[in-house]
Amino acid sequence: MSTHNVWTHKGTFLLAAVGSAVGLGNLWRFPYLAGENGGGAFILIYGLTIFAVGIPILIAETMLGRASRQSPIMGMRHLTKTHDTSRAWETIGWLGAVSAFLILSFYSVIAGWAIHYTWQMLTGSLAGADAETIGAGFDALLASPGLLTLYHTLFIIASGLIVGLGIHRGIENSLRIMMPALFAILLVVLAYGIANGDFAAAASFLFTFNIADLSLEGWLEAMGQSFFTLSLGMGAIMAYGAYMSGEASLTRTAFAIAVVDTAVAMIAGLAIFSLVFGAGLDAGQGPGLMFVTLPLAFAEMPFGALIGGVFFILVLGAAISSSISLIEPVAAYLVERFDLTRPQAVTLMVVASWTLGLLTVVSFNLWAEGTIFHALFGRSAFGFIELLTNIFMPLGGLMIALFAGWALTHSEVMKEMRTSEGWFATWRFLVRFVAPAAVAFVFLRSIPQIEGYLIPTIGALVIVGAFAAGRTFLADASREQ
Ligand code: PHE
């Protein structure tokens, strides 16, 4: 049935999934969110969500990919047929493909900033610069549509070339070189941070758990971040899962992905905050933490330009190993559905996502205010696209949990999971009840952000969706378990 191939080795799925999971989410987003939301308290919620919700959904998403051996859209279509469930579950595939397309459009723009900083560091342009100069440099970058477009273009072309070469020659081969190099660089930066910065302050900031520090907003951010960082609900893991060896263990692989991903976030946090505190700077800088605060710390330290340059190469590599996993689900769909060649499919996805990315580019400058997006939705185009992904991502995760937990029978799951009854029962309890409750909670995060015409639009969607889902769900949940 399948036109797909399988990864070369039993462990390649793990490599690819770690490549997808470890990205800007770990190196850029996690440290600044932790910095803004009270350090340890944020990490506690983040960690709990990773293990209680992230891992069970990770297992479910991989399972759906491997069971179908096709791209998320075609795969879900296939599963609803073979498992005799409602066609409505195909939405999982569509949500994934649309979110992957949306995320790639802005992920590429932000990753492009790292190209700029790699260059600035390695040419020594920032050596000895003061806070004002570095802050002004970042503002000038964001104010330039030309520069942002140039970097966005370079980044997305590089990602497209890798996926265009195919899963073996492109994805596997590049990850096999990139991932070990990334871990080595991360350790170098950590060692540098320990030697030159204030490691004790970083550790106490990250590991002092004071729940009172955490606002509701921070709580929701932590849970949303644990989804984003594990690449859940976006078809990426499902698409990679379609190539996973039938012999690899779903449970062990999911734990390994979560542990490595969390470890990378922690090490990045320790390294970055050692440098930031060592230079006497503030942890709560928000998105500018990596692009303003950190370059400033490097500017003041011995060999800072060199290590800083190497650090931004790490950011770039981690971002590329994630962006290729956003291209793959859509490209694989186009190949299966329309019989395109892989290079054609990748070109289509990349060109479309690049074009949409221009909206993110101008959101920082020409269209920073007063556009139709501001009038209708109270935010820039970039803000709007990001909001959509914040809604689609938990929704996709929720549906994956419900489908795997309720629509698949015991024997269907066991065929893939091959595990003890005890762990099966635990997993099923988590995907049936805990994950949906947690996801509904993450979803709340988006509600205060919903304004203007979004209220009736999303309200109507939710009502129709709940009605359709309720009917489908009741029918499928009453199948023979
Ligand atoms: N997990 C990636 C990161 O942490 C982002 C990502 C999300 C990649 C979804 C693929 C799919 O940066």
CSV table of C-alpha atoms and ligand atoms in Angstrom, one decimal:
chain,number,residue,atom,x,y,z
A,1,MET,CA,0.0,0.0,0.0
A,2,SER,CA,2.7,2.4,1.0
A,3,THR,CA,4.8,4.4,-1.4
A,4,HIS,CA,6.9,5.3,1.5
A,5,ASN,CA,10.3,4.2,2.5
A,6,VAL,CA,11.6,3.6,6.0
A,7,TRP,CA,14.6,5.3,7.8
A,8,THR,CA,17.9,3.5,7.2
A,9,HIS,CA,18.3,2.4,10.8
A,10,LYS,CA,16.1,1.4,13.7
A,11,GLY,CA,17.3,4.5,15.6
A,12,THR,CA,17.0,7.1,12.8
A,13,PHE,CA,13.5,8.1,13.8
A,14,LEU,CA,14.9,9.1,17.2
A,15,LEU,CA,17.6,11.2,15.6
A,16,ALA,CA,15.0,12.9,13.2
A,17,ALA,CA,12.5,13.5,16.0
A,18,VAL,CA,15.1,15.0,18.3
A,19,GLY,CA,16.2,17.2,15.4
A,20,SER,CA,12.7,18.3,15.0
A,21,ALA,CA,12.1,18.9,18.7
A,22,VAL,CA,15.3,20.7,19.5
A,23,GLY,CA,15.1,24.1,17.9
A,24,LEU,CA,14.4,27.8,18.5
A,25,GLY,CA,11.9,26.5,21.0
A,26,ASN,CA,14.7,25.3,23.3
A,27,LEU,CA,17.4,27.8,22.6
A,28,TRP,CA,15.5,31.0,22.1
A,29,ARG,CA,11.9,30.6,23.5
A,30,PHE,CA,12.4,28.5,26.5
A,31,PRO,CA,15.1,30.7,28.2
A,32,TYR,CA,13.2,33.9,27.6
A,33,LEU,CA,9.9,32.5,28.8
A,34,ALA,CA,11.6,31.0,31.9
A,35,GLY,CA,13.3,34.4,32.4
A,36,GLU,CA,10.0,36.3,32.2
A,37,ASN,CA,8.0,33.8,34.3
A,38,GLY,CA,10.0,33.3,37.5
A,39,GLY,CA,12.5,30.6,36.5
A,40,GLY,CA,12.0,27.4,38.5
A,41,ALA,CA,8.3,27.7,38.9
A,42,PHE,CA,7.9,27.9,35.2
A,43,ILE,CA,10.2,24.9,34.7
A,44,LEU,CA,8.2,22.8,37.2
A,45,ILE,CA,5.0,23.2,35.2
A,46,TYR,CA,6.8,22.8,31.9
A,47,GLY,CA,8.4,19.5,33.1
A,48,LEU,CA,5.2,18.1,34.5
A,49,THR,CA,3.4,18.8,31.2
A,50,ILE,CA,6.2,17.2,29.2
A,51,PHE,CA,5.9,14.0,31.1
A,52,ALA,CA,2.2,13.7,31.9
A,53,VAL,CA,0.9,15.1,28.6
A,54,GLY,CA,3.7,15.5,26.1
A,55,ILE,CA,5.0,11.9,26.2
A,56,PRO,CA,1.6,10.2,25.9
A,57,ILE,CA,0.7,12.4,22.9
A,58,LEU,CA,4.1,11.9,21.4
A,59,ILE,CA,3.5,8.1,21.6
A,60,ALA,CA,0.0,8.6,20.1
A,61,GLU,CA,1.3,10.8,17.2
A,62,THR,CA,4.1,8.5,16.3
A,63,MET,CA,1.7,5.5,16.5
A,64,LEU,CA,-0.6,7.1,14.0
A,65,GLY,CA,2.2,7.8,11.6
A,66,ARG,CA,3.7,4.4,11.8
A,67,ALA,CA,0.3,2.6,11.6
A,68,SER,CA,-0.6,4.5,8.4
A,69,ARG,CA,2.9,4.7,6.8
A,70,GLN,CA,1.7,7.8,4.9
A,71,SER,CA,1.8,11.6,5.3
A,72,PRO,CA,-0.5,13.0,8.0
A,73,ILE,CA,-3.5,13.9,5.7
A,74,MET,CA,-3.5,10.7,3.6
A,75,GLY,CA,-2.5,8.7,6.7
A,76,MET,CA,-5.5,9.8,8.7
A,77,ARG,CA,-7.7,9.3,5.7
A,78,HIS,CA,-6.4,5.7,5.5
A,79,LEU,CA,-6.8,5.1,9.3
A,80,THR,CA,-10.4,6.3,9.4
A,81,LYS,CA,-11.1,3.7,6.6
A,82,THR,CA,-9.2,0.8,8.0
A,83,HIS,CA,-10.5,1.5,11.5
A,84,ASP,CA,-14.0,2.3,10.4
A,85,THR,CA,-14.2,5.6,12.2
A,86,SER,CA,-15.6,8.9,11.1
A,87,ARG,CA,-13.9,10.7,8.3
A,88,ALA,CA,-13.9,13.8,10.5
A,89,TRP,CA,-10.7,12.6,12.2
A,90,GLU,CA,-8.9,13.5,8.9
A,91,THR,CA,-9.0,17.0,10.4
A,92,ILE,CA,-5.9,15.9,12.4
A,93,GLY,CA,-3.9,15.7,9.2
A,94,TRP,CA,-5.2,19.0,7.8
A,95,LEU,CA,-4.6,20.9,11.1
A,96,GLY,CA,-1.1,19.6,11.1
A,97,ALA,CA,-0.4,20.5,7.5
A,98,VAL,CA,-1.8,24.0,7.8
A,99,SER,CA,0.0,24.6,11.1
A,100,ALA,CA,3.3,23.4,9.7
A,101,PHE,CA,2.9,25.8,6.8
A,102,LEU,CA,2.0,28.7,9.1
A,103,ILE,CA,4.8,28.0,11.5
A,104,LEU,CA,7.5,27.6,8.8
A,105,SER,CA,6.5,31.0,7.5
A,106,PHE,CA,7.6,32.8,10.7
A,107,TYR,CA,10.1,30.3,12.0
A,108,SER,CA,12.2,31.0,9.0
A,109,VAL,CA,12.1,34.8,9.5
A,110,ILE,CA,13.2,34.5,13.1
A,111,ALA,CA,15.8,31.8,12.4
A,112,GLY,CA,17.1,34.3,9.8
A,113,TRP,CA,18.0,36.7,12.6
A,114,ALA,CA,20.6,34.1,13.7
A,115,ILE,CA,22.3,34.4,10.3
A,116,HIS,CA,22.7,38.1,10.9
A,117,TYR,CA,24.1,37.5,14.4
A,118,THR,CA,26.4,34.7,13.3
A,119,TRP,CA,27.9,37.2,10.8
A,120,GLN,CA,28.1,40.1,13.2
A,121,MET,CA,29.8,37.9,15.8
A,122,LEU,CA,32.3,36.3,13.6
A,123,THR,CA,33.3,39.5,11.9
A,124,GLY,CA,33.8,41.0,15.4
A,125,SER,CA,31.4,43.9,14.7
A,126,LEU,CA,29.9,43.7,18.2
A,127,ALA,CA,33.2,43.3,20.2
A,128,GLY,CA,33.2,45.7,23.1
A,129,ALA,CA,29.9,47.3,22.0
A,130,ASP,CA,27.7,48.8,24.7
A,131,ALA,CA,24.0,48.1,25.5
A,132,GLU,CA,22.7,51.0,23.5
A,133,THR,CA,24.7,50.1,20.4
A,134,ILE,CA,23.6,46.4,20.5
A,135,GLY,CA,19.9,47.3,21.2
A,136,ALA,CA,20.0,49.8,18.3
A,137,GLY,CA,21.5,47.2,16.1
A,138,PHE,CA,18.6,44.8,16.8
A,139,ASP,CA,16.1,47.5,16.2
A,140,ALA,CA,17.8,48.4,12.9
A,141,LEU,CA,17.6,44.8,11.8
A,142,LEU,CA,13.9,44.6,12.5
A,143,ALA,CA,13.3,47.9,10.8
A,144,SER,CA,14.8,46.6,7.5
A,145,PRO,CA,12.4,44.6,5.3
A,146,GLY,CA,15.2,44.0,2.8
A,147,LEU,CA,17.6,42.4,5.3
A,148,LEU,CA,14.9,40.4,7.0
A,149,THR,CA,13.7,39.1,3.6
A,150,LEU,CA,17.3,38.2,2.5
A,151,TYR,CA,17.9,36.1,5.7
A,152,HIS,CA,14.4,34.6,5.5
A,153,THR,CA,15.1,33.6,1.9
A,154,LEU,CA,18.5,32.1,2.6
A,155,PHE,CA,17.2,30.1,5.6
A,156,ILE,CA,14.1,28.6,3.8
A,157,ILE,CA,16.1,27.7,0.7
A,158,ALA,CA,18.7,25.8,2.8
A,159,SER,CA,15.8,23.9,4.5
A,160,GLY,CA,14.1,23.2,1.2
A,161,LEU,CA,17.3,21.8,-0.4
A,162,ILE,CA,17.7,19.3,2.4
A,163,VAL,CA,14.1,18.0,2.2
A,164,GLY,CA,14.3,18.1,-1.6
A,165,LEU,CA,17.1,15.6,-1.5
A,166,GLY,CA,14.9,13.1,0.1
A,167,ILE,CA,14.6,11.5,3.5
A,168,HIS,CA,17.8,9.5,3.2
A,169,ARG,CA,20.2,11.7,1.2
A,170,GLY,CA,18.8,14.9,2.6
A,171,ILE,CA,17.3,14.6,6.0
A,172,GLU,CA,19.1,11.6,7.5
A,173,ASN,CA,22.5,12.6,6.1
A,174,SER,CA,22.4,16.2,7.3
A,175,LEU,CA,21.1,15.3,10.7
A,176,ARG,CA,23.8,12.7,11.2
A,177,ILE,CA,26.4,15.4,10.9
A,178,MET,CA,24.4,18.3,12.4
A,179,MET,CA,23.1,16.8,15.6
A,180,PRO,CA,26.3,15.6,17.2
A,181,ALA,CA,27.9,18.9,16.2
A,182,LEU,CA,25.1,20.8,17.9
A,183,PHE,CA,25.5,18.9,21.1
A,184,ALA,CA,29.2,19.5,21.1
A,185,ILE,CA,28.7,23.2,20.6
A,186,LEU,CA,26.1,23.4,23.3
A,187,LEU,CA,28.6,21.8,25.8
A,188,VAL,CA,31.4,24.2,24.7
A,189,VAL,CA,29.0,27.2,25.3
A,190,LEU,CA,28.0,25.7,28.7
A,191,ALA,CA,31.7,25.3,29.7
A,192,TYR,CA,32.4,28.8,28.5
A,193,GLY,CA,29.4,30.1,30.5
A,194,ILE,CA,30.7,28.3,33.6
A,195,ALA,CA,34.2,29.6,33.2
A,196,ASN,CA,33.2,33.2,32.4
A,197,GLY,CA,29.8,33.7,33.9
A,198,ASP,CA,27.8,33.2,37.0
A,199,PHE,CA,26.8,29.5,37.0
A,200,ALA,CA,25.5,29.5,40.6
A,201,ALA,CA,23.2,32.4,39.9
A,202,ALA,CA,21.9,30.7,36.8
A,203,ALA,CA,21.3,27.4,38.6
A,204,SER,CA,19.5,29.0,41.5
A,205,PHE,CA,17.3,31.0,39.1
A,206,LEU,CA,16.3,28.0,37.1
A,207,PHE,CA,15.9,25.5,39.9
A,208,THR,CA,14.4,27.4,42.7
A,209,PHE,CA,10.8,26.3,42.6
A,210,ASN,CA,8.6,29.1,44.0
A,211,ILE,CA,5.1,28.5,42.7
A,212,ALA,CA,4.0,31.9,43.9
A,213,ASP,CA,6.2,33.4,41.2
A,214,LEU,CA,4.0,31.9,38.5
A,215,SER,CA,1.0,33.8,37.1
A,216,LEU,CA,-1.8,32.0,35.4
A,217,GLU,CA,-0.5,33.4,32.1
A,218,GLY,CA,2.9,32.0,32.9
A,219,TRP,CA,1.3,28.7,33.8
A,220,LEU,CA,-0.4,28.5,30.4
A,221,GLU,CA,2.8,29.6,28.6
A,222,ALA,CA,4.6,26.7,30.2
A,223,MET,CA,2.1,24.2,29.0
A,224,GLY,CA,2.0,25.7,25.5
A,225,GLN,CA,5.8,25.7,25.3
A,226,SER,CA,5.9,22.0,26.2
A,227,PHE,CA,3.8,21.3,23.1
A,228,PHE,CA,5.8,23.5,20.8
A,229,THR,CA,9.1,22.2,22.0
A,230,LEU,CA,8.1,18.6,21.4
A,231,SER,CA,6.8,19.5,17.9
A,232,LEU,CA,3.4,18.0,18.8
A,233,GLY,CA,0.2,18.3,16.9
A,234,MET,CA,1.8,19.7,13.7
A,235,GLY,CA,2.2,16.6,11.6
A,236,ALA,CA,6.0,16.7,11.9
A,237,ILE,CA,6.2,13.7,14.3
A,238,MET,CA,3.5,11.8,12.4
A,239,ALA,CA,5.3,12.3,9.1
A,240,TYR,CA,8.6,11.1,10.6
A,241,GLY,CA,6.7,8.3,12.3
A,242,ALA,CA,5.5,7.0,9.0
A,243,TYR,CA,9.2,6.1,8.2
A,244,MET,CA,9.9,4.6,11.6
A,245,SER,CA,11.1,1.0,11.8
A,246,GLY,CA,8.4,-1.4,13.0
A,247,GLU,CA,10.9,-2.8,15.5
A,248,ALA,CA,11.6,0.4,17.4
A,249,SER,CA,9.7,0.8,20.7
A,250,LEU,CA,7.2,3.7,20.7
A,251,THR,CA,7.4,4.2,24.5
A,252,ARG,CA,11.2,4.1,24.8
A,253,THR,CA,11.6,6.4,21.8
A,254,ALA,CA,9.1,8.9,23.1
A,255,PHE,CA,10.8,9.0,26.5
A,256,ALA,CA,14.2,9.5,24.9
A,257,ILE,CA,13.0,12.4,22.7
A,258,ALA,CA,11.4,14.1,25.7
A,259,VAL,CA,14.5,13.6,27.9
A,260,VAL,CA,16.9,14.9,25.3
A,261,ASP,CA,14.7,17.8,24.4
A,262,THR,CA,14.3,18.8,28.0
A,263,ALA,CA,18.0,18.4,28.7
A,264,VAL,CA,18.9,20.7,25.8
A,265,ALA,CA,16.5,23.4,27.0
A,266,MET,CA,18.0,23.2,30.5
A,267,ILE,CA,21.6,23.2,29.3
A,268,ALA,CA,20.8,26.2,27.0
A,269,GLY,CA,19.1,27.9,29.9
A,270,LEU,CA,22.1,27.3,32.3
A,271,ALA,CA,24.6,28.5,29.7
A,272,ILE,CA,22.6,31.6,28.7
A,273,PHE,CA,21.8,32.7,32.2
A,274,SER,CA,25.3,32.1,33.4
A,275,LEU,CA,26.5,34.6,30.8
A,276,VAL,CA,23.6,37.0,31.3
A,277,PHE,CA,24.0,37.1,35.1
A,278,GLY,CA,27.8,37.0,34.9
A,279,ALA,CA,27.5,40.3,32.9
A,280,GLY,CA,25.1,41.7,35.4
A,281,LEU,CA,22.2,41.8,32.9
A,282,ASP,CA,18.5,41.2,33.4
A,283,ALA,CA,16.8,37.8,32.7
A,284,GLY,CA,13.4,39.2,31.9
A,285,GLN,CA,14.2,40.7,28.5
A,286,GLY,CA,11.6,38.7,26.6
A,287,PRO,CA,12.3,37.8,22.9
A,288,GLY,CA,15.3,40.0,22.9
A,289,LEU,CA,17.1,37.8,25.4
A,290,MET,CA,19.0,35.9,22.8
A,291,PHE,CA,19.5,38.7,20.3
A,292,VAL,CA,20.2,41.7,22.6
A,293,THR,CA,21.1,40.5,26.1
A,294,LEU,CA,23.3,37.6,25.1
A,295,PRO,CA,25.4,39.4,22.4
A,296,LEU,CA,26.0,42.1,25.0
A,297,ALA,CA,27.3,39.4,27.5
A,298,PHE,CA,29.5,38.0,24.7
A,299,ALA,CA,30.8,41.5,23.8
A,300,GLU,CA,32.3,41.9,27.3
A,301,MET,CA,33.9,38.5,27.6
A,302,PRO,CA,37.2,37.0,26.4
A,303,PHE,CA,36.9,35.3,23.0
A,304,GLY,CA,33.2,36.4,23.1
A,305,ALA,CA,33.0,37.1,19.4
A,306,LEU,CA,34.2,33.6,18.5
A,307,ILE,CA,32.1,31.7,21.0
A,308,GLY,CA,29.2,34.0,20.3
A,309,GLY,CA,29.6,33.2,16.6
A,310,VAL,CA,29.7,29.5,17.3
A,311,PHE,CA,26.7,29.8,19.5
A,312,PHE,CA,24.6,31.4,16.7
A,313,ILE,CA,25.7,28.6,14.3
A,314,LEU,CA,24.2,26.3,16.9
A,315,VAL,CA,21.0,28.2,16.8
A,316,LEU,CA,20.9,28.1,13.1
A,317,GLY,CA,21.6,24.3,12.9
A,318,ALA,CA,18.9,23.6,15.5
A,319,ALA,CA,16.5,25.7,13.6
A,320,ILE,CA,17.2,24.0,10.3
A,321,SER,CA,16.8,20.5,11.8
A,322,SER,CA,13.3,21.7,13.0
A,323,SER,CA,12.3,23.5,9.8
A,324,ILE,CA,12.9,20.5,7.7
A,325,SER,CA,10.4,18.6,9.8
A,326,LEU,CA,7.8,21.3,9.0
A,327,ILE,CA,8.3,20.9,5.3
A,328,GLU,CA,8.2,17.1,5.2
A,329,PRO,CA,4.5,16.5,6.2
A,330,VAL,CA,3.2,18.9,3.5
A,331,ALA,CA,5.7,17.8,0.8
A,332,ALA,CA,5.0,14.1,1.4
A,333,TYR,CA,1.3,14.9,1.1
A,334,LEU,CA,1.8,16.7,-2.2
A,335,VAL,CA,3.8,13.8,-3.5
A,336,GLU,CA,1.2,11.2,-2.5
A,337,ARG,CA,-1.9,13.1,-3.5
A,338,PHE,CA,-0.8,14.8,-6.7
A,339,ASP,CA,2.0,12.6,-7.8
A,340,LEU,CA,4.4,15.5,-7.8
A,341,THR,CA,8.1,14.7,-7.7
A,342,ARG,CA,9.7,15.5,-4.3
A,343,PRO,CA,11.6,18.6,-5.6
A,344,GLN,CA,8.4,19.9,-7.1
A,345,ALA,CA,6.4,19.3,-3.9
A,346,VAL,CA,9.1,20.9,-1.7
A,347,THR,CA,9.3,23.9,-4.0
A,348,LEU,CA,5.6,24.5,-3.8
A,349,MET,CA,5.6,24.3,0.0
A,350,VAL,CA,8.7,26.5,0.4
A,351,VAL,CA,7.5,29.2,-2.1
A,352,ALA,CA,4.1,29.4,-0.5
A,353,SER,CA,5.5,29.5,3.0
A,354,TRP,CA,8.2,32.0,2.0
A,355,THR,CA,5.5,34.3,0.5
A,356,LEU,CA,3.4,34.1,3.7
A,357,GLY,CA,6.6,34.8,5.6
A,358,LEU,CA,6.8,38.2,4.0
A,359,LEU,CA,3.8,39.2,6.2
A,360,THR,CA,5.9,38.4,9.2
A,361,VAL,CA,8.8,40.4,7.7
A,362,VAL,CA,6.7,43.6,7.3
A,363,SER,CA,5.0,43.1,10.7
A,364,PHE,CA,8.2,44.4,12.2
A,365,ASN,CA,8.4,47.5,10.1
A,366,LEU,CA,6.2,48.7,7.2
A,367,TRP,CA,3.1,47.1,8.6
A,368,ALA,CA,3.9,47.4,12.3
A,369,GLU,CA,0.6,49.2,12.9
A,370,GLY,CA,-2.5,50.5,11.3
A,371,THR,CA,-3.1,47.5,8.9
A,372,ILE,CA,-6.3,45.5,8.3
A,373,PHE,CA,-5.0,42.9,10.7
A,374,HIS,CA,-4.8,45.5,13.5
A,375,ALA,CA,-8.3,46.7,12.6
A,376,LEU,CA,-9.9,43.3,12.5
A,377,PHE,CA,-7.9,41.3,15.0
A,378,GLY,CA,-6.1,43.9,17.2
A,379,ARG,CA,-2.6,42.6,16.2
A,380,SER,CA,0.0,42.5,13.4
A,381,ALA,CA,-0.1,39.9,10.7
A,382,PHE,CA,2.7,38.0,12.5
A,383,GLY,CA,0.7,38.2,15.7
A,384,PHE,CA,-2.3,36.8,13.9
A,385,ILE,CA,-0.5,33.9,12.3
A,386,GLU,CA,1.1,33.1,15.6
A,387,LEU,CA,-2.3,33.2,17.3
A,388,LEU,CA,-3.7,30.8,14.7
A,389,THR,CA,-0.9,28.3,15.4
A,390,ASN,CA,-1.5,28.7,19.1
A,391,ILE,CA,-5.0,27.6,18.5
A,392,PHE,CA,-4.3,24.8,15.9
A,393,MET,CA,-1.5,23.3,17.8
A,394,PRO,CA,-3.4,22.3,21.0
A,395,LEU,CA,-6.4,21.4,18.9
A,396,GLY,CA,-4.3,19.0,16.8
A,397,GLY,CA,-2.8,17.6,20.0
A,398,LEU,CA,-6.3,17.2,21.5
A,399,MET,CA,-7.7,15.4,18.5
A,400,ILE,CA,-4.7,13.0,18.3
A,401,ALA,CA,-5.1,12.2,22.0
A,402,LEU,CA,-8.9,11.6,21.5
A,403,PHE,CA,-8.5,9.5,18.4
A,404,ALA,CA,-5.7,7.3,19.8
A,405,GLY,CA,-7.4,7.1,23.2
A,406,TRP,CA,-11.0,6.5,22.2
A,407,ALA,CA,-11.3,5.6,18.6
A,408,LEU,CA,-8.6,2.9,18.5
A,409,THR,CA,-9.3,-0.4,20.1
A,410,HIS,CA,-7.1,-2.2,22.6
A,411,SER,CA,-5.8,-4.6,20.0
A,412,GLU,CA,-5.1,-1.9,17.4
A,413,VAL,CA,-3.0,0.0,19.9
A,414,MET,CA,-1.2,-3.0,21.2
A,415,LYS,CA,-0.2,-4.0,17.7
A,416,GLU,CA,1.9,-0.9,17.6
A,417,MET,CA,2.8,-0.4,21.3
A,418,ARG,CA,3.5,-4.0,22.2
A,419,THR,CA,3.8,-3.3,25.9
A,420,SER,CA,2.5,-4.5,29.3
A,421,GLU,CA,-1.1,-4.2,30.2
A,422,GLY,CA,-0.1,-1.9,33.1
A,423,TRP,CA,1.6,0.7,30.9
A,424,PHE,CA,-1.1,0.4,28.3
A,425,ALA,CA,-3.7,1.3,30.9
A,426,THR,CA,-1.7,4.2,32.2
A,427,TRP,CA,-1.1,5.5,28.7
A,428,ARG,CA,-4.7,5.2,27.8
A,429,PHE,CA,-5.8,7.0,31.0
A,430,LEU,CA,-3.4,9.8,30.2
A,431,VAL,CA,-4.5,10.3,26.5
A,432,ARG,CA,-8.2,9.8,27.3
A,433,PHE,CA,-8.5,12.1,30.3
A,434,VAL,CA,-5.4,13.9,31.4
A,435,ALA,CA,-4.2,15.1,28.0
A,436,PRO,CA,-7.6,16.5,26.9
A,437,ALA,CA,-8.1,18.3,30.2
A,438,ALA,CA,-4.6,19.8,30.0
A,439,VAL,CA,-5.0,20.8,26.4
A,440,ALA,CA,-8.3,22.5,27.1
A,441,PHE,CA,-6.5,24.4,29.7
A,442,VAL,CA,-3.7,25.4,27.3
A,443,PHE,CA,-6.4,26.5,25.0
A,444,LEU,CA,-7.6,29.0,27.6
A,445,ARG,CA,-4.4,30.9,27.0
A,446,SER,CA,-5.6,32.0,23.6
A,447,ILE,CA,-8.9,33.3,25.0
A,448,PRO,CA,-7.8,36.6,26.5
A,449,GLN,CA,-6.0,37.2,23.1
A,450,ILE,CA,-9.2,36.9,21.2
A,451,GLU,CA,-10.8,40.2,20.3
A,452,GLY,CA,-12.6,42.1,17.6
A,453,TYR,CA,-14.1,40.0,14.8
A,454,LEU,CA,-12.3,37.0,16.2
A,455,ILE,CA,-15.0,36.6,18.9
A,456,PRO,CA,-17.9,35.7,16.6
A,457,THR,CA,-15.7,33.8,14.1
A,458,ILE,CA,-14.0,31.6,16.6
A,459,GLY,CA,-17.2,31.3,18.7
A,460,ALA,CA,-19.0,29.9,15.6
A,461,LEU,CA,-16.2,27.6,14.8
A,462,VAL,CA,-16.0,26.2,18.3
A,463,ILE,CA,-19.8,25.6,18.4
A,464,VAL,CA,-19.9,23.8,15.0
A,465,GLY,CA,-16.7,22.0,15.9
A,466,ALA,CA,-17.9,20.8,19.3
A,467,PHE,CA,-21.2,19.6,17.8
A,468,ALA,CA,-19.5,17.7,15.0
A,469,ALA,CA,-16.8,16.3,17.3
A,470,GLY,CA,-19.4,15.3,19.9
A,471,ARG,CA,-21.4,13.2,17.4
A,472,THR,CA,-18.3,11.7,15.8
A,473,PHE,CA,-16.7,11.1,19.1
A,474,LEU,CA,-19.7,9.4,20.8
A,475,ALA,CA,-20.1,7.1,17.8
A,476,ASP,CA,-16.5,6.1,17.8
A,477,ALA,CA,-16.1,5.8,21.5
A,478,SER,CA,-19.0,3.3,21.7
A,479,ARG,CA,-17.1,0.9,19.4
A,480,GLU,CA,-16.1,-2.4,20.8
A,481,GLN,CA,-13.0,-1.7,22.9
B,1,PHE,N1,10.0,21.9,18.3
B,1,PHE,C1,10.6,23.0,17.5
B,1,PHE,C2,11.3,23.9,18.4
B,1,PHE,O1,11.4,23.7,19.6
B,1,PHE,C3,9.5,23.7,16.8
B,1,PHE,C4,8.7,22.9,15.9
B,1,PHE,C5,7.3,22.8,16.2
B,1,PHE,C6,9.2,22.1,14.9
B,1,PHE,C7,6.5,22.0,15.4
B,1,PHE,C8,8.4,21.3,14.1
B,1,PHE,C9,7.0,21.2,14.4
B,1,PHE,O2,11.9,24.9,18.0
